[in-house]
Amino acid sequence: MPTIENTSSPSAPQRSAHQSIIILDFGSQYTQLIARRIRELKVFSVVLPCTASLAEIKAYSPVGIILSGGPSSVYDADAPPTDAKVLEQGLPVLGVCYGLQFISHTLGAKVSPAPRREYGHAEVTVKHSASKLFAGLPEKMNVWMSHGDEAQMPAGFKMVAESPNALAAMENEERRIWAVQFHPEVHHTKHGAALLKNFVLNICGARGDWTPAKFIEEKVADIKKKVGDKGRAICALSGGVDSAVAAVLVHRAIGDRLTCIFVNNGVLRKDEFQKVQKNMRDKLGLKLDAVDVSARFLSKLAGVTEPEKKRKIIGGEFIAVFDEESEKIRKQYGDVEWLVQGTLYPDVIESSSVRGPSQTIKTHHNVGGLPKDMKLKLIEPLRDLFKDEVRRIGKDLGMPDEVLQRQPFPGPGLAVRVLGEVTPERVAMLQEADAIVVNEIKAAGLYTQIWQSFAVLLPVMSVGVMGDQRTYAYTCAIRAVHSEDGMTADWVDLPHEVLRKISSRIVSEVRGINRVVYDVTSKPPGTIEWE
């Protein structure tokens, strides 16, 4: 597992003392799936922007490089670039889709608009059965294509596979370069995981030794070294899986020199302020400073309707509170230098366009909400992990399932589930509706089978009838999704009886809501949260 260097800059390069596979991002929507598939092989992978320098790449001790897909054409004037020397480092290189075309274009072969574009399912035929990349794979493969250009092969390359319309795979084993036109990382490519395994384990020779136990051992040592024998830290604790695992990990390294600060920002779930305190103190033994500043946050959010502005306000106000609380701790115990956050890899990817030309989707409160003049330095021990990896780390730390199986909850809380202006009345309304959703899904035995399930209060009012009287009240949307890591998600086909109970209870028990709708949008094209 990697030893990650954390600084106060969210985009600072992080270095690994172990083997890794570097993925250079040219903007594909599937880039992060490549990273996931490699991690499933117990090999550390990291996504870097295609513009990363050779020094940045080498800092991760790579044993191989993957060039991702992307929406551009390599011959465009503004095509995303990378240093052509990545093909000359003696490391195995695998080009995927745009990556294949980049290799062809860079090495002098022609890339041009295809007579027939290929999008979706396609069948390819393996022509070179001795290829290490296709070892053990069938001659005919169903794959997922997504390209409008066709590439010719550079000198010295041989065709490994073809589709009815295009070159599907090529290689130059002497130069240690392989490339495929299709996307092996998506589930639609039936043998894609086996192909990536061939590249990572067989061609690159990665050991597959990236395990939770190893991560914990090295991360604890890294934190001890960073904080020192007398240093103190505070942790931004939300009560969710991410911050709880981060806190326990840091607590293992420095003990009670870590103080966890849990802030009631006024947009928590119903009774959350009390429940989290009990869990963190009694079950995890963490030193906890619980601060109720709900009125302060709600006053800052008054009149604000734009989602990104809400996130920025909440992120900035969190840091202000932490600065104030750290000053109190400093007066009591001595200097406090460090702030621990439960930032995950998807938070970084979705918040920052520096990881390739992919467009920023939203600002995560842990990433984009941090002020440049923040007094505390960051420790983000989970920054390069996906959610399921964090849960495995927590299990190895001995944390209870009650904490580890909690569904994700956004850092800005209900502020991004109250669409439009956030007011105390609307938050209270949503808290009641959300509690009903969670309770009914738990009662149906579905809670741990669903990635996230929650209520959203819409700024939409409609006419209804209750007790023979006309009502004019808000609409509540229910959202439930399946996901592996939050990067993609499918809506859950909840049993009608569960939806009926939820709807009936919300309309009957929550004053101010007279209509309930169910969200059947996947991600993409939507996002999991509504804001």
Short mmCIF file of C-alpha atoms in Angstrom, two decimals:
data_model
loop_
_atom_site.label_atom_id
_atom_site.label_comp_id
_atom_site.label_asym_id
_atom_site.label_seq_id
_atom_site.Cartn_x
_atom_site.Cartn_y
_atom_site.Cartn_z
CA MET A 1 0.00 0.00 0.00
CA PRO A 2 1.19 3.54 -0.64
CA THR A 3 2.66 6.00 1.75
CA ILE A 4 0.80 9.15 0.82
CA GLU A 5 2.29 12.58 1.40
CA ASN A 6 -0.42 15.03 2.46
CA THR A 7 0.02 18.78 2.47
CA SER A 8 -2.30 21.76 2.71
CA SER A 9 -2.58 21.74 -1.09
CA PRO A 10 -5.31 19.34 -2.28
CA SER A 11 -3.62 18.88 -5.65
CA ALA A 12 -0.09 18.23 -4.39
CA PRO A 13 1.50 15.05 -5.76
CA GLN A 14 1.35 12.05 -3.45
CA ARG A 15 4.19 9.53 -3.52
CA SER A 16 4.25 5.79 -3.11
CA ALA A 17 7.07 3.65 -1.76
CA HIS A 18 5.53 0.66 -3.52
CA GLN A 19 4.78 -0.53 -7.00
CA SER A 20 2.00 1.25 -8.80
CA ILE A 21 0.25 1.51 -12.13
CA ILE A 22 -0.04 5.08 -13.39
CA ILE A 23 -3.11 6.01 -15.43
CA LEU A 24 -2.73 9.18 -17.47
CA ASP A 25 -6.14 10.77 -17.86
CA PHE A 26 -7.12 12.18 -21.26
CA GLY A 27 -10.66 12.93 -20.12
CA SER A 28 -12.56 9.65 -20.47
CA GLN A 29 -15.64 9.16 -18.33
CA TYR A 30 -14.28 5.65 -17.67
CA THR A 31 -10.79 6.59 -16.42
CA GLN A 32 -11.60 5.96 -12.76
CA LEU A 33 -12.97 2.53 -13.63
CA ILE A 34 -9.49 1.56 -14.85
CA ALA A 35 -8.12 2.50 -11.42
CA ARG A 36 -10.79 0.40 -9.71
CA ARG A 37 -10.17 -2.67 -11.84
CA ILE A 38 -6.45 -2.51 -11.06
CA ARG A 39 -7.04 -2.09 -7.33
CA GLU A 40 -9.23 -5.18 -7.44
CA LEU A 41 -6.01 -7.01 -8.37
CA LYS A 42 -4.46 -5.71 -5.09
CA VAL A 43 -2.20 -3.37 -7.02
CA PHE A 44 -2.10 0.34 -6.23
CA SER A 45 -3.18 2.57 -9.11
CA VAL A 46 -3.35 6.32 -9.35
CA VAL A 47 -4.89 8.67 -11.92
CA LEU A 48 -2.69 11.58 -12.97
CA PRO A 49 -3.49 14.30 -15.49
CA CYS A 50 -2.13 13.59 -18.95
CA THR A 51 0.04 16.69 -18.48
CA ALA A 52 1.88 15.14 -15.49
CA SER A 53 5.65 15.43 -15.73
CA LEU A 54 7.92 12.41 -15.93
CA ALA A 55 9.19 13.32 -12.46
CA GLU A 56 5.64 13.16 -11.07
CA ILE A 57 5.08 9.80 -12.72
CA LYS A 58 8.35 8.32 -11.48
CA ALA A 59 7.62 9.48 -7.91
CA TYR A 60 5.03 6.70 -7.66
CA SER A 61 7.51 3.91 -8.52
CA PRO A 62 5.39 2.75 -11.47
CA VAL A 63 5.76 -0.70 -13.00
CA GLY A 64 3.46 0.23 -15.88
CA ILE A 65 1.57 3.11 -17.49
CA ILE A 66 -1.93 3.17 -18.96
CA LEU A 67 -3.07 5.89 -21.35
CA SER A 68 -6.82 6.42 -20.89
CA GLY A 69 -9.53 7.11 -23.40
CA GLY A 70 -10.84 10.61 -24.06
CA PRO A 71 -13.42 12.58 -26.05
CA SER A 72 -10.97 14.43 -28.31
CA SER A 73 -9.32 13.51 -31.60
CA VAL A 74 -5.53 13.31 -31.48
CA TYR A 75 -5.20 15.47 -34.58
CA ASP A 76 -7.20 18.38 -33.09
CA ALA A 77 -5.22 21.53 -32.36
CA ASP A 78 -6.37 21.48 -28.73
CA ALA A 79 -6.02 17.70 -28.24
CA PRO A 80 -4.91 16.88 -24.68
CA PRO A 81 -1.13 16.29 -24.71
CA THR A 82 1.24 14.14 -22.74
CA ASP A 83 5.02 13.88 -22.81
CA ALA A 84 5.88 11.53 -25.69
CA LYS A 85 8.80 10.29 -23.59
CA VAL A 86 6.36 8.18 -21.55
CA LEU A 87 6.69 5.72 -24.43
CA GLU A 88 10.45 5.60 -23.99
CA GLN A 89 10.82 4.81 -20.29
CA GLY A 90 11.20 1.05 -20.73
CA LEU A 91 7.98 0.54 -18.76
CA PRO A 92 5.08 -1.44 -20.23
CA VAL A 93 2.50 0.93 -21.71
CA LEU A 94 -1.14 0.11 -22.47
CA GLY A 95 -3.15 2.52 -24.60
CA VAL A 96 -6.95 2.43 -24.29
CA CYS A 97 -9.12 3.96 -27.06
CA TYR A 98 -7.72 7.52 -27.31
CA GLY A 99 -4.55 6.04 -25.81
CA LEU A 100 -4.17 3.75 -28.84
CA GLN A 101 -4.69 6.66 -31.19
CA PHE A 102 -2.19 8.78 -29.25
CA ILE A 103 0.43 6.04 -29.61
CA SER A 104 -0.19 5.75 -33.36
CA HIS A 105 -0.18 9.51 -33.90
CA THR A 106 2.95 10.07 -31.76
CA LEU A 107 4.87 7.30 -33.50
CA GLY A 108 4.11 8.62 -36.99
CA ALA A 109 1.05 6.63 -38.10
CA LYS A 110 -2.10 8.22 -39.48
CA VAL A 111 -5.22 8.79 -37.40
CA SER A 112 -8.30 10.07 -39.23
CA PRO A 113 -12.11 10.13 -39.02
CA ALA A 114 -13.46 6.60 -39.37
CA PRO A 115 -15.76 5.72 -42.29
CA ARG A 116 -17.89 3.91 -39.74
CA ARG A 117 -17.83 5.02 -36.11
CA GLU A 118 -18.19 2.40 -33.37
CA TYR A 119 -20.21 3.11 -30.24
CA GLY A 120 -21.49 0.40 -27.93
CA HIS A 121 -21.28 -3.38 -28.26
CA ALA A 122 -18.93 -4.85 -30.86
CA GLU A 123 -17.25 -8.16 -31.55
CA VAL A 124 -13.51 -8.36 -32.09
CA THR A 125 -11.45 -11.23 -33.42
CA VAL A 126 -8.05 -12.00 -31.93
CA LYS A 127 -5.58 -12.55 -34.81
CA HIS A 128 -2.37 -12.97 -32.81
CA SER A 129 -3.02 -15.74 -30.29
CA ALA A 130 0.52 -15.54 -28.85
CA SER A 131 -0.04 -12.02 -27.54
CA LYS A 132 0.67 -11.77 -23.80
CA LEU A 133 -2.11 -9.22 -23.47
CA PHE A 134 -4.73 -11.66 -24.77
CA ALA A 135 -3.31 -14.80 -23.12
CA GLY A 136 -6.10 -17.18 -22.13
CA LEU A 137 -8.80 -15.08 -23.80
CA PRO A 138 -11.17 -16.41 -26.48
CA GLU A 139 -10.66 -15.77 -30.17
CA LYS A 140 -13.98 -13.91 -30.38
CA MET A 141 -14.65 -11.23 -27.74
CA ASN A 142 -17.63 -9.00 -27.04
CA VAL A 143 -16.31 -5.54 -26.19
CA TRP A 144 -17.45 -1.96 -25.65
CA MET A 145 -16.35 0.55 -28.28
CA SER A 146 -16.59 4.34 -28.14
CA HIS A 147 -14.64 6.00 -30.98
CA GLY A 148 -15.17 8.00 -34.14
CA ASP A 149 -11.60 7.84 -35.48
CA GLU A 150 -9.52 5.03 -36.92
CA ALA A 151 -5.79 4.54 -36.45
CA GLN A 152 -3.14 2.98 -38.63
CA MET A 153 -0.34 0.98 -37.03
CA PRO A 154 3.09 2.58 -36.55
CA ALA A 155 6.15 0.87 -37.98
CA GLY A 156 7.19 -2.19 -36.00
CA PHE A 157 3.73 -2.91 -34.61
CA LYS A 158 1.61 -5.94 -35.38
CA MET A 159 -2.17 -6.23 -35.39
CA VAL A 160 -3.45 -8.33 -32.49
CA ALA A 161 -7.21 -7.98 -32.94
CA GLU A 162 -9.71 -6.35 -35.26
CA SER A 163 -13.39 -5.53 -35.38
CA PRO A 164 -15.45 -5.57 -38.59
CA ASN A 165 -14.72 -1.84 -38.95
CA ALA A 166 -11.37 -1.06 -37.34
CA LEU A 167 -8.08 -2.03 -35.77
CA ALA A 168 -9.03 -3.32 -32.30
CA ALA A 169 -5.61 -4.05 -30.77
CA MET A 170 -1.93 -3.72 -31.64
CA GLU A 171 1.40 -4.31 -29.97
CA ASN A 172 5.15 -3.89 -30.21
CA GLU A 173 6.46 -6.29 -27.60
CA GLU A 174 10.07 -5.22 -28.14
CA ARG A 175 9.16 -1.62 -27.25
CA ARG A 176 6.81 -2.92 -24.49
CA ILE A 177 3.80 -1.09 -25.92
CA TRP A 178 0.32 -2.58 -26.19
CA ALA A 179 -2.93 -0.82 -27.17
CA VAL A 180 -6.64 -1.62 -27.56
CA GLN A 181 -9.34 0.42 -29.28
CA PHE A 182 -12.08 -0.84 -26.94
CA HIS A 183 -12.65 -0.24 -23.21
CA PRO A 184 -11.56 -3.25 -21.12
CA GLU A 185 -12.45 -1.47 -17.86
CA VAL A 186 -16.24 -1.47 -18.36
CA HIS A 187 -18.45 -4.45 -17.49
CA HIS A 188 -19.78 -4.52 -21.07
CA THR A 189 -16.39 -5.89 -22.19
CA LYS A 190 -16.84 -9.45 -21.00
CA HIS A 191 -13.17 -10.43 -20.65
CA GLY A 192 -11.88 -6.93 -19.96
CA ALA A 193 -10.87 -7.66 -16.35
CA ALA A 194 -8.82 -10.66 -17.52
CA LEU A 195 -7.09 -8.50 -20.14
CA LEU A 196 -6.15 -5.89 -17.53
CA LYS A 197 -4.95 -8.68 -15.26
CA ASN A 198 -2.68 -9.93 -18.04
CA PHE A 199 -1.21 -6.45 -18.42
CA VAL A 200 -0.82 -5.59 -14.74
CA LEU A 201 0.30 -8.92 -13.27
CA ASN A 202 1.90 -10.75 -16.17
CA ILE A 203 3.34 -8.02 -18.40
CA CYS A 204 4.13 -5.41 -15.72
CA GLY A 205 5.00 -8.01 -13.08
CA ALA A 206 3.11 -6.22 -10.28
CA ARG A 207 3.17 -8.24 -7.04
CA GLY A 208 -0.43 -7.69 -5.94
CA ASP A 209 0.56 -6.89 -2.34
CA TRP A 210 -1.63 -3.84 -1.75
CA THR A 211 -3.64 -4.96 1.31
CA PRO A 212 -5.55 -3.23 4.15
CA ALA A 213 -3.13 -4.55 6.80
CA LYS A 214 -0.15 -3.20 4.89
CA PHE A 215 -1.88 0.12 4.35
CA ILE A 216 -2.66 0.48 8.08
CA GLU A 217 0.91 -0.38 9.11
CA GLU A 218 2.49 2.12 6.72
CA LYS A 219 -0.10 4.86 7.20
CA VAL A 220 0.26 4.74 11.00
CA ALA A 221 4.05 4.99 10.63
CA ASP A 222 3.65 7.85 8.15
CA ILE A 223 1.32 9.79 10.49
CA LYS A 224 3.63 9.27 13.47
CA LYS A 225 6.54 10.65 11.48
CA LYS A 226 4.53 13.57 10.13
CA VAL A 227 2.96 14.68 13.43
CA GLY A 228 5.98 13.88 15.60
CA ASP A 229 6.17 12.80 19.23
CA LYS A 230 4.42 15.87 20.61
CA GLY A 231 2.30 17.18 17.73
CA ARG A 232 -1.46 17.50 18.03
CA ALA A 233 -4.25 17.15 15.52
CA ILE A 234 -7.94 17.78 15.29
CA CYS A 235 -10.27 15.74 13.13
CA ALA A 236 -13.26 16.94 11.17
CA LEU A 237 -15.62 14.23 12.37
CA SER A 238 -19.03 13.82 10.75
CA GLY A 239 -19.96 10.44 12.19
CA GLY A 240 -19.88 8.84 8.75
CA VAL A 241 -17.62 6.03 7.58
CA ASP A 242 -14.90 8.19 6.00
CA SER A 243 -14.15 10.55 8.87
CA ALA A 244 -14.60 7.79 11.48
CA VAL A 245 -12.05 5.50 9.78
CA ALA A 246 -9.66 8.43 9.29
CA ALA A 247 -10.01 9.34 12.98
CA VAL A 248 -9.42 5.78 14.23
CA LEU A 249 -6.38 5.47 11.96
CA VAL A 250 -4.85 8.71 13.24
CA HIS A 251 -5.83 7.85 16.83
CA ARG A 252 -3.90 4.59 16.47
CA ALA A 253 -0.86 6.66 15.49
CA ILE A 254 -0.97 9.48 18.06
CA GLY A 255 -3.60 8.50 20.65
CA ASP A 256 -5.32 11.25 22.63
CA ARG A 257 -3.18 13.90 20.97
CA LEU A 258 -6.00 13.72 18.42
CA THR A 259 -9.15 15.61 19.34
CA CYS A 260 -12.17 14.95 17.14
CA ILE A 261 -14.43 17.92 16.59
CA PHE A 262 -18.01 17.15 15.71
CA VAL A 263 -19.96 20.17 14.53
CA ASN A 264 -23.72 20.51 14.58
CA ASN A 265 -24.05 22.65 11.48
CA GLY A 266 -27.83 22.75 11.58
CA VAL A 267 -28.19 20.47 8.56
CA LEU A 268 -27.58 17.07 10.16
CA ARG A 269 -30.09 14.23 10.09
CA LYS A 270 -32.70 13.93 12.84
CA ASP A 271 -31.08 13.27 16.28
CA GLU A 272 -27.69 12.88 14.58
CA PHE A 273 -25.87 15.20 16.96
CA GLN A 274 -26.65 12.95 19.94
CA LYS A 275 -26.21 9.60 18.12
CA VAL A 276 -22.76 10.44 16.74
CA GLN A 277 -21.45 11.53 20.12
CA LYS A 278 -22.52 8.22 21.64
CA ASN A 279 -20.95 6.15 18.84
CA MET A 280 -17.65 8.00 18.70
CA ARG A 281 -17.07 8.22 22.44
CA ASP A 282 -18.52 4.93 23.68
CA LYS A 283 -17.83 2.57 20.78
CA LEU A 284 -14.63 3.96 19.29
CA GLY A 285 -13.04 5.57 22.35
CA LEU A 286 -12.24 8.80 20.55
CA LYS A 287 -11.60 12.07 22.33
CA LEU A 288 -14.54 14.21 21.18
CA ASP A 289 -15.33 17.91 21.25
CA ALA A 290 -18.99 18.35 20.23
CA VAL A 291 -19.85 21.90 19.13
CA ASP A 292 -23.38 23.13 18.46
CA VAL A 293 -23.15 26.09 16.06
CA SER A 294 -26.28 25.31 14.05
CA ALA A 295 -27.66 28.86 14.28
CA ARG A 296 -24.37 30.25 12.96
CA PHE A 297 -24.39 28.02 9.87
CA LEU A 298 -28.06 28.58 9.10
CA SER A 299 -27.63 32.34 9.30
CA LYS A 300 -24.74 32.15 6.79
CA LEU A 301 -26.92 30.07 4.45
CA ALA A 302 -29.90 32.41 4.64
CA GLY A 303 -30.97 33.57 1.19
CA VAL A 304 -28.46 31.32 -0.63
CA THR A 305 -29.89 29.07 -3.35
CA GLU A 306 -26.92 28.24 -5.61
CA PRO A 307 -25.56 24.75 -4.78
CA GLU A 308 -21.85 25.52 -5.22
CA LYS A 309 -22.19 28.60 -3.03
CA LYS A 310 -23.81 26.49 -0.30
CA ARG A 311 -20.89 24.06 -0.41
CA LYS A 312 -18.32 26.87 -0.30
CA ILE A 313 -20.07 28.56 2.64
CA ILE A 314 -20.29 25.33 4.63
CA GLY A 315 -16.67 24.38 3.83
CA GLY A 316 -15.40 27.80 4.80
CA GLU A 317 -17.47 27.94 7.98
CA PHE A 318 -16.25 24.47 8.99
CA ILE A 319 -12.65 25.64 8.76
CA ALA A 320 -13.45 28.77 10.77
CA VAL A 321 -15.01 26.64 13.52
CA PHE A 322 -12.05 24.27 13.47
CA ASP A 323 -9.65 27.19 13.77
CA GLU A 324 -11.57 28.49 16.78
CA GLU A 325 -11.80 25.08 18.45
CA SER A 326 -8.15 24.34 17.76
CA GLU A 327 -7.26 27.62 19.46
CA LYS A 328 -9.14 26.46 22.58
CA ILE A 329 -7.32 23.12 22.45
CA ARG A 330 -4.04 24.96 21.91
CA LYS A 331 -4.58 27.01 25.05
CA GLN A 332 -5.31 23.84 27.02
CA TYR A 333 -2.73 21.42 25.64
CA GLY A 334 -0.28 23.32 23.46
CA ASP A 335 0.12 23.85 19.73
CA VAL A 336 -2.21 22.19 17.20
CA GLU A 337 -0.87 22.00 13.65
CA TRP A 338 -2.90 19.35 11.85
CA LEU A 339 -6.43 18.89 10.55
CA VAL A 340 -7.55 15.33 9.75
CA GLN A 341 -10.19 14.88 7.05
CA GLY A 342 -11.87 11.81 5.58
CA THR A 343 -11.41 12.90 1.96
CA LEU A 344 -11.74 9.99 -0.50
CA TYR A 345 -10.48 9.51 -4.04
CA PRO A 346 -13.87 10.19 -5.72
CA ASP A 347 -14.04 13.50 -3.79
CA VAL A 348 -10.74 14.55 -5.33
CA ILE A 349 -11.61 13.30 -8.81
CA GLU A 350 -15.02 14.99 -8.95
CA SER A 351 -13.77 18.24 -7.45
CA SER A 352 -10.66 18.84 -9.50
CA SER A 353 -10.15 19.22 -13.21
CA VAL A 354 -6.39 18.91 -12.78
CA ARG A 355 -6.75 15.15 -13.12
CA GLY A 356 -6.90 15.31 -16.88
CA PRO A 357 -9.22 17.49 -18.95
CA SER A 358 -12.33 15.94 -17.39
CA GLN A 359 -14.81 18.60 -16.34
CA THR A 360 -15.27 19.38 -12.66
CA ILE A 361 -18.61 17.92 -11.57
CA LYS A 362 -18.97 19.56 -8.17
CA THR A 363 -16.84 20.96 -5.39
CA HIS A 364 -16.47 18.58 -2.49
CA HIS A 365 -16.46 20.37 0.86
CA ASN A 366 -13.19 18.66 1.85
CA VAL A 367 -11.47 19.70 -1.35
CA GLY A 368 -12.84 22.85 -2.95
CA GLY A 369 -14.11 24.52 0.21
CA LEU A 370 -10.75 25.00 1.88
CA PRO A 371 -9.48 28.58 2.11
CA LYS A 372 -5.97 29.36 0.87
CA ASP A 373 -5.04 30.97 4.17
CA MET A 374 -6.10 28.01 6.33
CA LYS A 375 -3.89 27.86 9.43
CA LEU A 376 -3.91 24.06 9.79
CA LYS A 377 -2.00 21.55 7.68
CA LEU A 378 -3.95 18.62 6.29
CA ILE A 379 -3.73 14.92 7.01
CA GLU A 380 -5.95 13.00 4.60
CA PRO A 381 -5.05 9.35 5.18
CA LEU A 382 -7.80 7.99 2.91
CA ARG A 383 -7.34 10.40 0.04
CA ASP A 384 -6.37 7.75 -2.51
CA LEU A 385 -9.03 5.20 -1.52
CA PHE A 386 -12.51 4.32 -2.75
CA LYS A 387 -15.40 3.80 -0.30
CA ASP A 388 -15.32 0.00 -0.34
CA GLU A 389 -11.57 0.09 0.33
CA VAL A 390 -12.18 2.40 3.31
CA ARG A 391 -14.68 -0.07 4.76
CA ARG A 392 -12.11 -2.87 4.43
CA ILE A 393 -9.55 -0.69 6.23
CA GLY A 394 -12.10 -0.01 8.99
CA LYS A 395 -12.83 -3.72 9.39
CA ASP A 396 -9.11 -4.43 9.80
CA LEU A 397 -9.02 -1.65 12.42
CA GLY A 398 -11.69 -3.56 14.38
CA MET A 399 -14.44 -0.97 13.92
CA PRO A 400 -18.09 -2.10 14.43
CA ASP A 401 -20.38 -2.74 11.45
CA GLU A 402 -22.85 -0.20 12.83
CA VAL A 403 -20.35 2.52 11.92
CA LEU A 404 -18.83 0.92 8.82
CA GLN A 405 -22.15 0.07 7.15
CA ARG A 406 -23.59 3.56 7.43
CA GLN A 407 -24.67 4.89 4.08
CA PRO A 408 -22.68 7.87 2.75
CA PHE A 409 -23.92 11.28 3.87
CA PRO A 410 -22.75 14.47 2.13
CA GLY A 411 -20.44 16.78 4.06
CA PRO A 412 -22.73 19.78 3.41
CA GLY A 413 -25.50 17.62 4.88
CA LEU A 414 -29.13 18.39 4.24
CA ALA A 415 -28.14 21.78 2.79
CA VAL A 416 -27.71 20.07 -0.59
CA ARG A 417 -30.91 18.08 -0.15
CA VAL A 418 -33.01 21.14 0.62
CA LEU A 419 -33.15 22.52 -2.90
CA GLY A 420 -33.25 26.29 -2.98
CA GLU A 421 -32.97 28.35 0.20
CA VAL A 422 -32.05 26.55 3.42
CA THR A 423 -34.24 27.66 6.33
CA PRO A 424 -34.69 26.12 9.80
CA GLU A 425 -38.29 25.23 8.93
CA ARG A 426 -37.39 23.48 5.68
CA VAL A 427 -34.49 21.62 7.30
CA ALA A 428 -36.80 20.37 10.07
CA MET A 429 -39.30 19.23 7.46
CA LEU A 430 -36.65 17.29 5.55
CA GLN A 431 -35.21 15.77 8.74
CA GLU A 432 -38.59 14.20 9.50
CA ALA A 433 -39.08 12.94 5.93
CA ASP A 434 -35.53 11.58 5.75
CA ALA A 435 -35.92 9.72 9.05
CA ILE A 436 -39.00 7.99 7.66
CA VAL A 437 -37.11 6.91 4.52
CA VAL A 438 -34.20 5.49 6.53
CA ASN A 439 -36.46 3.74 9.07
CA GLU A 440 -38.68 2.08 6.46
CA ILE A 441 -35.74 0.91 4.35
CA LYS A 442 -34.11 -0.56 7.45
CA ALA A 443 -37.41 -2.21 8.43
CA ALA A 444 -37.53 -3.83 4.98
CA GLY A 445 -34.01 -5.23 5.48
CA LEU A 446 -32.64 -3.24 2.53
CA TYR A 447 -30.40 -0.66 4.21
CA THR A 448 -27.05 -2.44 3.81
CA GLN A 449 -27.92 -3.53 0.25
CA ILE A 450 -28.30 0.07 -0.94
CA TRP A 451 -25.46 2.55 -1.45
CA GLN A 452 -27.58 5.56 -0.51
CA SER A 453 -31.26 6.16 0.24
CA PHE A 454 -32.62 9.51 1.30
CA ALA A 455 -35.21 12.24 0.88
CA VAL A 456 -34.88 15.53 -1.00
CA LEU A 457 -37.08 18.57 -0.36
CA LEU A 458 -37.98 20.28 -3.62
CA PRO A 459 -38.82 23.98 -3.99
CA VAL A 460 -41.99 22.89 -5.77
CA MET A 461 -45.44 23.33 -4.24
CA SER A 462 -48.59 21.64 -5.42
CA VAL A 463 -52.26 21.40 -4.56
CA GLY A 464 -53.48 18.48 -2.48
CA VAL A 465 -56.47 17.38 -0.43
CA MET A 466 -56.28 16.37 3.24
CA GLY A 467 -59.34 15.88 5.42
CA ASP A 468 -61.58 17.35 2.73
CA GLN A 469 -59.51 20.52 2.79
CA ARG A 470 -57.34 21.97 0.07
CA THR A 471 -53.60 22.03 0.77
CA TYR A 472 -50.76 23.78 -1.00
CA ALA A 473 -47.48 22.25 0.18
CA TYR A 474 -44.02 21.03 -0.78
CA THR A 475 -42.95 18.02 -2.83
CA CYS A 476 -40.52 15.43 -1.46
CA ALA A 477 -38.39 13.25 -3.76
CA ILE A 478 -37.05 9.86 -2.68
CA ARG A 479 -33.66 8.73 -3.98
CA ALA A 480 -32.13 5.24 -3.66
CA VAL A 481 -29.13 4.05 -5.67
CA HIS A 482 -26.79 1.10 -6.08
CA SER A 483 -23.09 1.92 -6.54
CA GLU A 484 -19.60 0.51 -5.94
CA ASP A 485 -17.79 3.75 -5.23
CA GLY A 486 -20.07 6.70 -6.02
CA MET A 487 -18.49 7.32 -9.42
CA THR A 488 -21.40 5.66 -11.22
CA ALA A 489 -24.78 4.61 -9.85
CA ASP A 490 -28.06 2.95 -10.85
CA TRP A 491 -31.40 3.72 -9.26
CA VAL A 492 -32.84 1.01 -7.03
CA ASP A 493 -36.15 -0.62 -7.97
CA LEU A 494 -37.55 -0.39 -4.44
CA PRO A 495 -40.50 -2.71 -3.71
CA HIS A 496 -43.77 -0.90 -4.27
CA GLU A 497 -44.91 -1.77 -0.76
CA VAL A 498 -41.87 0.01 0.71
CA LEU A 499 -42.50 3.08 -1.45
CA ARG A 500 -46.16 3.02 -0.47
CA LYS A 501 -45.29 3.01 3.25
CA ILE A 502 -42.73 5.78 2.84
CA SER A 503 -45.10 7.98 0.85
CA SER A 504 -48.03 7.39 3.17
CA ARG A 505 -46.02 8.15 6.30
CA ILE A 506 -44.37 11.29 4.92
CA VAL A 507 -47.64 12.82 3.72
CA SER A 508 -49.43 11.85 6.95
CA GLU A 509 -46.70 12.72 9.47
CA VAL A 510 -44.68 15.60 8.00
CA ARG A 511 -46.52 18.90 8.01
CA GLY A 512 -45.74 20.94 4.92
CA ILE A 513 -45.34 18.02 2.45
CA ASN A 514 -48.31 16.74 0.46
CA ARG A 515 -46.66 14.94 -2.47
CA VAL A 516 -43.93 12.29 -2.81
CA VAL A 517 -42.10 11.32 -6.04
CA TYR A 518 -39.40 8.71 -6.77
CA ASP A 519 -36.17 9.49 -8.67
CA VAL A 520 -35.38 6.93 -11.41
CA THR A 521 -32.25 8.62 -12.82
CA SER A 522 -28.88 6.86 -12.97
CA LYS A 523 -25.41 8.45 -12.71
CA PRO A 524 -24.55 9.43 -15.37
CA PRO A 525 -26.46 11.36 -16.63
CA GLY A 526 -27.56 12.55 -13.18
CA THR A 527 -25.54 12.73 -9.96
CA ILE A 528 -26.41 10.88 -6.76
CA GLU A 529 -27.19 14.08 -4.87
CA TRP A 530 -29.56 16.60 -6.41
CA GLU A 531 -27.17 19.49 -5.71
#
